[in-house]
PDB file of C-alpha atoms (C1' of nucleotides) in Angstrom:
ATOM      1  CA  MET A   1      29.890 -16.037   6.362  1.00 38.00           C
ATOM      2  CA  PRO A   2      30.416 -13.426   3.865  1.00 40.00           C
ATOM      3  CA  VAL A   3      28.138 -14.508   1.324  1.00 46.00           C
ATOM      4  CA  GLU A   4      25.029 -13.257   3.573  1.00 54.00           C
ATOM      5  CA  LEU A   5      26.581  -9.957   3.999  1.00 59.00           C
ATOM      6  CA  ARG A   6      25.329  -7.952   0.586  1.00 86.00           C
ATOM      7  CA  PRO A   7      20.966  -9.268   1.449  1.00 88.00           C
ATOM      8  CA  LEU A   8      21.284  -8.243   4.841  1.00 92.00           C
ATOM      9  CA  GLU A   9      22.646  -4.163   3.673  1.00 91.00           C
ATOM     10  CA  ALA A  10      20.734  -4.596   1.386  1.00 93.00           C
ATOM     11  CA  LEU A  11      16.871  -4.639   2.563  1.00 94.00           C
ATOM     12  CA  THR A  12      18.887  -3.127   6.286  1.00 94.00           C
ATOM     13  CA  LEU A  13      18.379  -0.417   2.896  1.00 94.00           C
ATOM     14  CA  TRP A  14      14.899  -1.525   2.015  1.00 93.00           C
ATOM     15  CA  HIS A  15      14.090  -0.570   5.318  1.00 94.00           C
ATOM     16  CA  ARG A  16      15.938   2.598   7.056  1.00 94.00           C
ATOM     17  CA  VAL A  17      14.375   4.449   3.694  1.00 93.00           C
ATOM     18  CA  THR A  18      10.098   2.591   4.205  1.00 92.00           C
ATOM     19  CA  LEU A  19       9.998   3.863   7.486  1.00 92.00           C
ATOM     20  CA  ASP A  20      11.534   6.999   6.827  1.00 91.00           C
ATOM     21  CA  LEU A  21       8.691   7.057   4.002  1.00 89.00           C
ATOM     22  CA  VAL A  22       5.879   6.017   6.550  1.00 89.00           C
ATOM     23  CA  ARG A  23       7.027   7.985   8.786  1.00 86.00           C
ATOM     24  CA  GLU A  24       7.321  11.200   6.663  1.00 72.00           C
ATOM     25  CA  ASP A  25       3.317  11.120   6.097  1.00 49.00           C
ATOM     26  CA  GLY A  26       2.289  14.506   6.060  1.00 47.00           C
ATOM     27  CA  GLN A  27       4.689  15.074   3.622  1.00 56.00           C
ATOM     28  CA  ASP A  28       4.075  14.570  -0.341  1.00 58.00           C
ATOM     29  CA  LEU A  29       4.859  11.557  -1.432  1.00 57.00           C
ATOM     30  CA  SER A  30       3.145   8.283   0.733  1.00 50.00           C
ATOM     31  CA  HIS A  31       1.132   8.795   2.895  1.00 59.00           C
ATOM     32  CA  ASP A  32       0.693   4.307   2.934  1.00 67.00           C
ATOM     33  CA  LEU A  33       1.147   4.300  -1.266  1.00 79.00           C
ATOM     34  CA  SER A  34       0.590   1.115  -1.864  1.00 87.00           C
ATOM     35  CA  ALA A  35       3.235  -0.955  -4.291  1.00 89.00           C
ATOM     36  CA  ARG A  36       1.202  -0.272  -7.442  1.00 91.00           C
ATOM     37  CA  GLN A  37       0.719   3.207  -6.710  1.00 91.00           C
ATOM     38  CA  LEU A  38       4.380   3.641  -6.241  1.00 92.00           C
ATOM     39  CA  ALA A  39       5.026   1.354  -9.265  1.00 94.00           C
ATOM     40  CA  ILE A  40       3.723   3.894 -11.522  1.00 94.00           C
ATOM     41  CA  LEU A  41       4.596   6.842 -10.328  1.00 94.00           C
ATOM     42  CA  LEU A  42       8.611   5.602 -10.998  1.00 95.00           C
ATOM     43  CA  THR A  43       6.868   4.347 -14.305  1.00 95.00           C
ATOM     44  CA  ILE A  44       6.132   7.330 -15.636  1.00 95.00           C
ATOM     45  CA  TYR A  45       9.826   9.614 -14.117  1.00 95.00           C
ATOM     46  CA  LEU A  46      12.301   7.428 -15.068  1.00 95.00           C
ATOM     47  CA  GLU A  47      10.650   5.483 -17.956  1.00 95.00           C
ATOM     48  CA  PRO A  48      10.070   7.426 -21.436  1.00 94.00           C
ATOM     49  CA  PRO A  49       7.196   9.152 -22.392  1.00 89.00           C
ATOM     50  CA  PRO A  50       5.042   8.661 -22.883  1.00 92.00           C
ATOM     51  CA  HIS A  51       2.055   7.218 -21.108  1.00 95.00           C
ATOM     52  CA  THR A  52      -0.899   5.146 -21.326  1.00 94.00           C
ATOM     53  CA  VAL A  53      -3.299   3.590 -18.909  1.00 94.00           C
ATOM     54  CA  ARG A  54      -3.322   0.953 -21.181  1.00 94.00           C
ATOM     55  CA  GLY A  55       1.323   0.622 -20.996  1.00 94.00           C
ATOM     56  CA  LEU A  56       1.201   0.716 -17.454  1.00 95.00           C
ATOM     57  CA  ALA A  57      -0.979  -1.783 -17.400  1.00 94.00           C
ATOM     58  CA  GLY A  58       0.588  -4.215 -19.729  1.00 93.00           C
ATOM     59  CA  LYS A  59       4.164  -3.652 -17.789  1.00 93.00           C
ATOM     60  CA  LEU A  60       2.289  -3.607 -14.434  1.00 93.00           C
ATOM     61  CA  GLY A  61       0.881  -6.676 -14.847  1.00 92.00           C
ATOM     62  CA  VAL A  62      -3.267  -5.986 -13.771  1.00 93.00           C
ATOM     63  CA  THR A  63      -6.798  -4.595 -15.093  1.00 93.00           C
ATOM     64  CA  LYS A  64      -6.514  -0.918 -16.610  1.00 94.00           C
ATOM     65  CA  PRO A  65      -9.101   0.558 -13.968  1.00 95.00           C
ATOM     66  CA  VAL A  66      -6.630   0.338 -10.849  1.00 94.00           C
ATOM     67  CA  ILE A  67      -4.502   2.406 -12.989  1.00 95.00           C
ATOM     68  CA  THR A  68      -6.690   4.844 -13.556  1.00 95.00           C
ATOM     69  CA  ARG A  69      -8.270   4.792  -9.705  1.00 94.00           C
ATOM     70  CA  ALA A  70      -4.616   5.009  -8.962  1.00 93.00           C
ATOM     71  CA  LEU A  71      -3.532   7.862 -11.221  1.00 94.00           C
ATOM     72  CA  ASP A  72      -7.286  10.009  -9.566  1.00 93.00           C
ATOM     73  CA  THR A  73      -5.643   9.651  -6.343  1.00 91.00           C
ATOM     74  CA  MET A  74      -2.743  10.096  -7.061  1.00 92.00           C
ATOM     75  CA  GLY A  75      -3.742  13.082  -9.579  1.00 92.00           C
ATOM     76  CA  ARG A  76      -5.980  14.057  -6.048  1.00 90.00           C
ATOM     77  CA  LEU A  77      -2.171  14.571  -5.021  1.00 89.00           C
ATOM     78  CA  ASP A  78      -0.822  16.416  -7.742  1.00 90.00           C
ATOM     79  CA  LEU A  79       1.526  14.112  -8.549  1.00 92.00           C
ATOM     80  CA  VAL A  80       1.041  12.943 -11.906  1.00 93.00           C
ATOM     81  CA  ALA A  81      -2.027  14.628 -14.536  1.00 94.00           C
ATOM     82  CA  ARG A  82      -3.965  13.363 -16.995  1.00 93.00           C
ATOM     83  CA  ARG A  83      -4.125  14.339 -20.888  1.00 93.00           C
ATOM     84  CA  ARG A  84      -6.360  13.520 -23.404  1.00 92.00           C
ATOM     85  CA  ASP A  85      -3.661  13.043 -26.773  1.00 90.00           C
ATOM     86  CA  ASP A  86      -4.996  15.512 -29.486  1.00 90.00           C
ATOM     87  CA  ALA A  87      -3.354  12.357 -32.575  1.00 89.00           C
ATOM     88  CA  ASP A  88      -6.309  10.036 -30.564  1.00 90.00           C
ATOM     89  CA  ARG A  89      -8.325  11.028 -28.494  1.00 90.00           C
ATOM     90  CA  ARG A  90      -9.769   7.705 -27.257  1.00 89.00           C
ATOM     91  CA  ASN A  91      -5.540   7.245 -24.902  1.00 91.00           C
ATOM     92  CA  VAL A  92      -5.063   9.200 -22.365  1.00 92.00           C
ATOM     93  CA  VAL A  93      -1.524  10.489 -21.779  1.00 94.00           C
ATOM     94  CA  ILE A  94      -0.684  10.936 -18.694  1.00 95.00           C
ATOM     95  CA  GLN A  95       2.270  13.560 -17.804  1.00 94.00           C
ATOM     96  CA  ARG A  96       4.843  14.320 -14.992  1.00 95.00           C
ATOM     97  CA  THR A  97       4.065  17.321 -12.837  1.00 94.00           C
ATOM     98  CA  VAL A  98       6.114  19.861 -10.677  1.00 93.00           C
ATOM     99  CA  LYS A  99       4.660  18.007  -7.703  1.00 92.00           C
ATOM    100  CA  GLY A 100       5.911  14.210  -8.744  1.00 92.00           C
ATOM    101  CA  ALA A 101       9.215  15.296  -9.733  1.00 93.00           C
ATOM    102  CA  LEU A 102       9.551  16.805  -6.500  1.00 92.00           C
ATOM    103  CA  ALA A 103       8.999  13.675  -4.994  1.00 91.00           C
ATOM    104  CA  VAL A 104      10.868  11.871  -6.825  1.00 93.00           C
ATOM    105  CA  GLU A 105      13.887  12.905  -6.320  1.00 93.00           C
ATOM    106  CA  ARG A 106      13.480  13.871  -2.839  1.00 91.00           C
ATOM    107  CA  LEU A 107      13.028   9.347  -2.897  1.00 92.00           C
ATOM    108  CA  GLY A 108      16.125   8.845  -4.227  1.00 93.00           C
ATOM    109  CA  ASP A 109      18.140  11.575  -2.355  1.00 91.00           C
ATOM    110  CA  LEU A 110      16.379   9.172   0.398  1.00 91.00           C
ATOM    111  CA  ILE A 111      17.347   6.396  -0.999  1.00 91.00           C
ATOM    112  CA  VAL A 112      21.401   8.169  -1.967  1.00 92.00           C
ATOM    113  CA  ALA A 113      21.553   8.257   1.861  1.00 91.00           C
ATOM    114  CA  HIS A 114      21.281   5.338   3.373  1.00 90.00           C
ATOM    115  CA  GLY A 115      22.451   3.301   0.639  1.00 84.00           C
ATOM    116  CA  ARG A 116      25.606   4.775   2.889  1.00 76.00           C
ATOM    117  CA  VAL A 117      25.772   1.860   5.162  1.00 64.00           C
ATOM    118  CA  LEU A 118      27.024   0.217   2.220  1.00 61.00           C
ATOM    119  CA  PRO A 119      29.715  -0.657   1.899  1.00 54.00           C
ATOM    120  CA  ARG A 120      31.891   1.145  -1.599  1.00 47.00           C
TER     121      ARG A 120
ATOM    122  CA  MET B   1      26.351  15.599 -14.826  1.00 37.00           C
ATOM    123  CA  PRO B   2      28.054  12.955 -12.273  1.00 40.00           C
ATOM    124  CA  VAL B   3      25.828  14.331  -9.313  1.00 46.00           C
ATOM    125  CA  GLU B   4      22.570  13.573 -10.500  1.00 54.00           C
ATOM    126  CA  LEU B   5      24.099   9.892 -11.483  1.00 60.00           C
ATOM    127  CA  ARG B   6      24.024   8.227  -7.998  1.00 85.00           C
ATOM    128  CA  PRO B   7      20.799   9.307  -7.014  1.00 88.00           C
ATOM    129  CA  LEU B   8      19.122   8.581 -10.780  1.00 92.00           C
ATOM    130  CA  GLU B   9      20.612   4.719 -10.174  1.00 91.00           C
ATOM    131  CA  ALA B  10      18.953   4.167  -6.436  1.00 93.00           C
ATOM    132  CA  LEU B  11      16.035   5.170  -7.780  1.00 94.00           C
ATOM    133  CA  THR B  12      15.900   3.282 -10.270  1.00 94.00           C
ATOM    134  CA  LEU B  13      16.939   0.012  -8.635  1.00 94.00           C
ATOM    135  CA  TRP B  14      13.587   0.415  -6.309  1.00 93.00           C
ATOM    136  CA  HIS B  15      11.783   0.959  -9.093  1.00 94.00           C
ATOM    137  CA  ARG B  16      12.820  -2.958 -10.844  1.00 94.00           C
ATOM    138  CA  VAL B  17      12.118  -3.718  -7.134  1.00 93.00           C
ATOM    139  CA  THR B  18       8.944  -2.796  -6.787  1.00 93.00           C
ATOM    140  CA  LEU B  19       7.960  -4.091 -10.157  1.00 92.00           C
ATOM    141  CA  ASP B  20       8.622  -7.245  -9.807  1.00 91.00           C
ATOM    142  CA  LEU B  21       6.980  -6.876  -6.071  1.00 89.00           C
ATOM    143  CA  VAL B  22       3.695  -5.425  -8.160  1.00 89.00           C
ATOM    144  CA  ARG B  23       3.476  -8.387 -10.461  1.00 86.00           C
ATOM    145  CA  GLU B  24       4.246 -10.886  -8.451  1.00 72.00           C
ATOM    146  CA  ASP B  25       1.181 -11.123  -6.634  1.00 50.00           C
ATOM    147  CA  GLY B  26       0.263 -14.659  -6.448  1.00 47.00           C
ATOM    148  CA  GLN B  27       3.361 -15.033  -4.815  1.00 56.00           C
ATOM    149  CA  ASP B  28       3.729 -15.387  -0.706  1.00 58.00           C
ATOM    150  CA  LEU B  29       4.727 -11.149  -0.586  1.00 56.00           C
ATOM    151  CA  SER B  30       3.008  -8.815  -2.329  1.00 50.00           C
ATOM    152  CA  HIS B  31       0.050  -8.565  -3.840  1.00 59.00           C
ATOM    153  CA  ASP B  32      -0.007  -5.356  -3.481  1.00 67.00           C
ATOM    154  CA  LEU B  33       1.805  -5.190   0.339  1.00 79.00           C
ATOM    155  CA  SER B  34       0.819  -1.126   1.962  1.00 87.00           C
ATOM    156  CA  ALA B  35       4.511   0.725   2.421  1.00 89.00           C
ATOM    157  CA  ARG B  36       3.440   0.233   5.637  1.00 91.00           C
ATOM    158  CA  GLN B  37       2.545  -3.315   6.165  1.00 92.00           C
ATOM    159  CA  LEU B  38       6.291  -3.906   4.678  1.00 93.00           C
ATOM    160  CA  ALA B  39       7.085  -1.369   6.514  1.00 94.00           C
ATOM    161  CA  ILE B  40       6.640  -3.561  10.168  1.00 94.00           C
ATOM    162  CA  LEU B  41       7.196  -7.073   8.581  1.00 95.00           C
ATOM    163  CA  LEU B  42      10.814  -6.203   7.803  1.00 95.00           C
ATOM    164  CA  THR B  43      11.599  -4.415  11.283  1.00 96.00           C
ATOM    165  CA  ILE B  44      10.515  -8.140  12.914  1.00 96.00           C
ATOM    166  CA  TYR B  45      12.209  -8.918  10.852  1.00 96.00           C
ATOM    167  CA  LEU B  46      16.042  -7.133  11.109  1.00 96.00           C
ATOM    168  CA  GLU B  47      15.539  -5.868  14.503  1.00 95.00           C
ATOM    169  CA  PRO B  48      16.073  -8.027  17.594  1.00 95.00           C
ATOM    170  CA  PRO B  49      13.049  -9.308  20.037  1.00 91.00           C
ATOM    171  CA  PRO B  50      10.683  -8.954  20.934  1.00 93.00           C
ATOM    172  CA  HIS B  51       8.602  -6.793  19.205  1.00 95.00           C
ATOM    173  CA  THR B  52       5.508  -5.437  20.209  1.00 95.00           C
ATOM    174  CA  VAL B  53       2.593  -3.960  19.545  1.00 95.00           C
ATOM    175  CA  ARG B  54       3.190  -0.663  21.227  1.00 94.00           C
ATOM    176  CA  GLY B  55       7.292  -0.386  20.010  1.00 94.00           C
ATOM    177  CA  LEU B  56       5.514  -0.902  16.701  1.00 95.00           C
ATOM    178  CA  ALA B  57       3.654   1.463  16.199  1.00 94.00           C
ATOM    179  CA  GLY B  58       6.552   4.174  17.886  1.00 93.00           C
ATOM    180  CA  LYS B  59       8.737   3.633  16.022  1.00 93.00           C
ATOM    181  CA  LEU B  60       6.534   4.184  12.647  1.00 93.00           C
ATOM    182  CA  GLY B  61       4.983   7.034  14.061  1.00 91.00           C
ATOM    183  CA  VAL B  62       1.317   5.306  13.962  1.00 93.00           C
ATOM    184  CA  THR B  63      -1.575   4.525  15.952  1.00 93.00           C
ATOM    185  CA  LYS B  64      -1.578   0.816  17.753  1.00 94.00           C
ATOM    186  CA  PRO B  65      -4.801   0.396  15.956  1.00 95.00           C
ATOM    187  CA  VAL B  66      -2.981  -0.019  12.151  1.00 94.00           C
ATOM    188  CA  ILE B  67      -0.681  -1.840  14.132  1.00 95.00           C
ATOM    189  CA  THR B  68      -3.488  -4.693  15.218  1.00 95.00           C
ATOM    190  CA  ARG B  69      -5.315  -4.991  11.735  1.00 94.00           C
ATOM    191  CA  ALA B  70      -1.424  -4.694  10.085  1.00 94.00           C
ATOM    192  CA  LEU B  71      -1.098  -7.933  12.304  1.00 94.00           C
ATOM    193  CA  ASP B  72      -3.796  -9.493  12.161  1.00 93.00           C
ATOM    194  CA  THR B  73      -4.169  -8.984   7.371  1.00 91.00           C
ATOM    195  CA  MET B  74      -0.110 -10.815   7.735  1.00 92.00           C
ATOM    196  CA  GLY B  75      -0.953 -13.471  10.621  1.00 92.00           C
ATOM    197  CA  ARG B  76      -3.528 -14.358   7.546  1.00 90.00           C
ATOM    198  CA  LEU B  77      -0.689 -14.423   5.139  1.00 89.00           C
ATOM    199  CA  ASP B  78       0.755 -16.870   7.753  1.00 90.00           C
ATOM    200  CA  LEU B  79       3.687 -13.954   7.639  1.00 92.00           C
ATOM    201  CA  VAL B  80       3.775 -13.687  11.381  1.00 94.00           C
ATOM    202  CA  ALA B  81       2.707 -14.546  14.341  1.00 94.00           C
ATOM    203  CA  ARG B  82       1.221 -12.926  17.654  1.00 94.00           C
ATOM    204  CA  ARG B  83       1.367 -14.787  20.624  1.00 94.00           C
ATOM    205  CA  ARG B  84       0.568 -14.121  24.670  1.00 93.00           C
ATOM    206  CA  ASP B  85       4.230 -12.526  26.665  1.00 91.00           C
ATOM    207  CA  ASP B  86       3.589 -14.974  29.660  1.00 91.00           C
ATOM    208  CA  ALA B  87       5.670 -12.206  31.650  1.00 89.00           C
ATOM    209  CA  ASP B  88       3.116  -9.935  31.250  1.00 91.00           C
ATOM    210  CA  ARG B  89       0.269 -11.647  29.697  1.00 91.00           C
ATOM    211  CA  ARG B  90      -1.301  -7.947  29.088  1.00 91.00           C
ATOM    212  CA  ASN B  91       1.606  -7.736  25.942  1.00 93.00           C
ATOM    213  CA  VAL B  92       1.696  -9.342  22.343  1.00 94.00           C
ATOM    214  CA  VAL B  93       4.590 -10.689  21.289  1.00 95.00           C
ATOM    215  CA  ILE B  94       5.641 -11.256  17.455  1.00 95.00           C
ATOM    216  CA  GLN B  95       7.339 -13.797  15.466  1.00 94.00           C
ATOM    217  CA  ARG B  96       7.982 -14.756  12.983  1.00 95.00           C
ATOM    218  CA  THR B  97       7.228 -17.626  10.271  1.00 94.00           C
ATOM    219  CA  VAL B  98       9.263 -19.619   8.210  1.00 94.00           C
ATOM    220  CA  LYS B  99       7.054 -18.466   5.428  1.00 92.00           C
ATOM    221  CA  GLY B 100       7.864 -14.380   7.007  1.00 92.00           C
ATOM    222  CA  ALA B 101      11.172 -15.544   6.598  1.00 94.00           C
ATOM    223  CA  LEU B 102      11.311 -16.608   3.620  1.00 92.00           C
ATOM    224  CA  ALA B 103       9.776 -13.981   1.514  1.00 91.00           C
ATOM    225  CA  VAL B 104      11.787 -11.322   3.175  1.00 93.00           C
ATOM    226  CA  GLU B 105      15.047 -13.520   2.402  1.00 93.00           C
ATOM    227  CA  ARG B 106      13.648 -13.169  -1.426  1.00 91.00           C
ATOM    228  CA  LEU B 107      13.326  -9.646  -1.525  1.00 92.00           C
ATOM    229  CA  GLY B 108      16.473  -9.221  -0.140  1.00 93.00           C
ATOM    230  CA  ASP B 109      17.517 -11.345  -2.969  1.00 92.00           C
ATOM    231  CA  LEU B 110      15.432  -9.325  -5.154  1.00 91.00           C
ATOM    232  CA  ILE B 111      17.197  -6.045  -4.730  1.00 92.00           C
ATOM    233  CA  VAL B 112      20.477  -8.608  -4.528  1.00 92.00           C
ATOM    234  CA  ALA B 113      19.708  -8.403  -8.265  1.00 91.00           C
ATOM    235  CA  HIS B 114      18.877  -5.907  -9.611  1.00 90.00           C
ATOM    236  CA  GLY B 115      21.065  -3.720  -7.050  1.00 84.00           C
ATOM    237  CA  ARG B 116      23.803  -5.312 -10.399  1.00 76.00           C
ATOM    238  CA  VAL B 117      23.477  -2.439 -12.280  1.00 64.00           C
ATOM    239  CA  LEU B 118      24.947   0.508  -9.047  1.00 60.00           C
ATOM    240  CA  PRO B 119      28.069   0.621 -10.277  1.00 55.00           C
ATOM    241  CA  ARG B 120      31.024  -1.241  -7.375  1.00 47.00           C
TER     242      ARG B 120
ATOM    243  C1'  DC C   1     -19.406   5.053 -44.333  1.00 71.86           C
ATOM    244  C1'  DC C   2     -20.907   1.658 -40.557  1.00 71.86           C
ATOM    245  C1'  DG C   3     -19.587  -1.955 -38.202  1.00 71.86           C
ATOM    246  C1'  DA C   4     -16.248  -3.450 -35.206  1.00 71.86           C
ATOM    247  C1'  DA C   5     -11.978  -2.905 -32.010  1.00 71.86           C
ATOM    248  C1'  DA C   6     -10.038  -0.615 -29.691  1.00 71.86           C
ATOM    249  C1'  DT C   7      -9.447   2.959 -24.972  1.00 71.86           C
ATOM    250  C1'  DA C   8     -10.047   5.495 -20.605  1.00 71.86           C
ATOM    251  C1'  DA C   9     -13.790   5.788 -17.754  1.00 71.86           C
ATOM    252  C1'  DT C  10     -17.712   4.031 -14.998  1.00 71.86           C
ATOM    253  C1'  DA C  11     -20.950   1.107 -12.026  1.00 71.86           C
ATOM    254  C1'  DC C  12     -21.220  -2.539  -8.097  1.00 71.86           C
ATOM    255  C1'  DG C  13     -21.253  -5.174  -4.214  1.00 71.86           C
ATOM    256  C1'  DG C  14     -17.216  -6.952  -1.741  1.00 71.86           C
ATOM    257  C1'  DA C  15     -13.552  -6.535   1.425  1.00 71.86           C
ATOM    258  C1'  DA C  16     -10.142  -3.071   3.967  1.00 71.86           C
ATOM    259  C1'  DC C  17      -8.150   0.319   6.017  1.00 71.86           C
ATOM    260  C1'  DC C  18      -8.571   4.764   8.394  1.00 71.86           C
ATOM    261  C1'  DG C  19      -8.258   8.030  13.218  1.00 71.86           C
ATOM    262  C1'  DA C  20     -10.288   8.351  17.169  1.00 71.86           C
ATOM    263  C1'  DA C  21     -12.772   7.068  20.999  1.00 71.86           C
ATOM    264  C1'  DA C  22     -14.492   3.066  23.948  1.00 71.86           C
ATOM    265  C1'  DC C  23     -13.331  -1.351  26.112  1.00 71.86           C
ATOM    266  C1'  DG C  24     -11.780  -5.162  28.187  1.00 71.86           C
ATOM    267  C1'  DA C  25      -7.764  -7.721  30.775  1.00 71.86           C
ATOM    268  C1'  DT C  26      -4.057  -7.263  33.377  1.00 71.86           C
ATOM    269  C1'  DC C  27      -0.394  -5.470  36.021  1.00 71.86           C
ATOM    270  C1'  DC C  28       1.530  -2.981  40.021  1.00 71.86           C
ATOM    271  C1'  DG C  29       1.708   0.167  43.954  1.00 71.86           C
ATOM    272  C1'  DG C  30      -0.505   1.902  48.051  1.00 71.86           C
TER     273       DG C  30
ATOM    274  C1'  DC D   1      -7.485  -5.643  48.106  1.00 71.86           C
ATOM    275  C1'  DC D   2      -7.606  -2.855  44.784  1.00 71.86           C
ATOM    276  C1'  DG D   3      -7.533   1.772  41.815  1.00 71.86           C
ATOM    277  C1'  DG D   4      -5.477   3.761  38.762  1.00 71.86           C
ATOM    278  C1'  DA D   5      -2.573   3.470  34.228  1.00 71.86           C
ATOM    279  C1'  DT D   6      -0.986   0.666  30.233  1.00 71.86           C
ATOM    280  C1'  DC D   7      -1.437  -2.929  26.747  1.00 71.86           C
ATOM    281  C1'  DG D   8      -3.454  -4.735  22.872  1.00 71.86           C
ATOM    282  C1'  DT D   9      -7.963  -4.921  20.606  1.00 71.86           C
ATOM    283  C1'  DT D  10     -13.046  -3.388  18.618  1.00 71.86           C
ATOM    284  C1'  DT D  11     -15.740  -0.822  17.746  1.00 71.86           C
ATOM    285  C1'  DC D  12     -17.847   3.220  15.100  1.00 71.86           C
ATOM    286  C1'  DG D  13     -18.795   5.604  10.344  1.00 71.86           C
ATOM    287  C1'  DG D  14     -16.557   7.301   6.204  1.00 71.86           C
ATOM    288  C1'  DT D  15     -13.468   6.256   2.800  1.00 71.86           C
ATOM    289  C1'  DT D  16     -11.198   3.859  -0.195  1.00 71.86           C
ATOM    290  C1'  DC D  17      -9.354  -0.513  -2.933  1.00 71.86           C
ATOM    291  C1'  DC D  18     -10.335  -4.485  -5.275  1.00 71.86           C
ATOM    292  C1'  DG D  19     -11.667  -7.222  -9.366  1.00 71.86           C
ATOM    293  C1'  DT D  20     -15.224  -7.517 -12.635  1.00 71.86           C
ATOM    294  C1'  DA D  21     -18.379  -6.639 -16.079  1.00 71.86           C
ATOM    295  C1'  DT D  22     -20.776  -2.134 -18.538  1.00 71.86           C
ATOM    296  C1'  DT D  23     -20.055   2.100 -20.937  1.00 71.86           C
ATOM    297  C1'  DA D  24     -19.063   5.914 -23.786  1.00 71.86           C
ATOM    298  C1'  DT D  25     -16.129   6.963 -26.876  1.00 71.86           C
ATOM    299  C1'  DT D  26     -12.681   7.282 -30.281  1.00 71.86           C
ATOM    300  C1'  DT D  27     -10.286   5.445 -34.341  1.00 71.86           C
ATOM    301  C1'  DC D  28      -9.558   2.652 -38.527  1.00 71.86           C
ATOM    302  C1'  DG D  29     -10.393  -0.777 -42.381  1.00 71.86           C
ATOM    303  C1'  DG D  30     -13.511  -2.283 -46.101  1.00 71.86           C
TER     304       DG D  30
END
DNA sequence: CCGAAATAATACGGAACCGAAACGATCCGG
DNA sequence: CCGGATCGTTTCGGTTCCGTATTATTTCGG
């Protein structure tokens, strides 16, 4: 049943990476990062700036307080940083950090490493 | 810089799938499922049974109450089920459910769909 | 200028989760 | 048969997060 093969491999990849994330815990990343927090983190580091609270809330389909709180948490972990926009001081511009960049990079390496189970 | 290409694509895949998971919310899956809960769910559905609380705790490197609570939550969502082991009534055997199988299957399809961005 | 609009943050009550420890139920070797 | 070991659950105090509603600050059109 070659049709079933691809989804199973995709799930296997997801499974192994997630397991690694959970087990690393003490490390910078994860510590049981929620799906929302991870989505925010990846958006900040993969999509072109600037990123705002409102923009992220819209993109994820969640309310603004969710973003604010996630930024509080990830800011405490030094994964992201906040700065007032001088052009429009109502806005907060979310900035990347060295630690956050390293964490995202490490996640990429992790996926690639486990991706070797996939054919081709 | 062809060296950077693969990790970036892997992260892009992860990003898009995670975004979909967060946005689906109301659906069966996610509702901001934690990394731990997802790891447990995938272990149950991808690795051969039987699965026990102690076994899962060991595999994930977390304490038993963490597993118990995650099973409570996911059981409430009907993603997994618990049953006493008749052979050894101290054990609890974690069982799959139709709803859980569908959710995992849907995740697999989601990854495959977004995986089309990856070359080859 | 000044009031409406927009932005992010905060307050609030409720729910979930954490780690550590204690607890009941069950098994099993001697 | 019984005492230790094993297993899953529960309890405890504390922390975090949720959604909704509200607040403070800033911008901008008329």
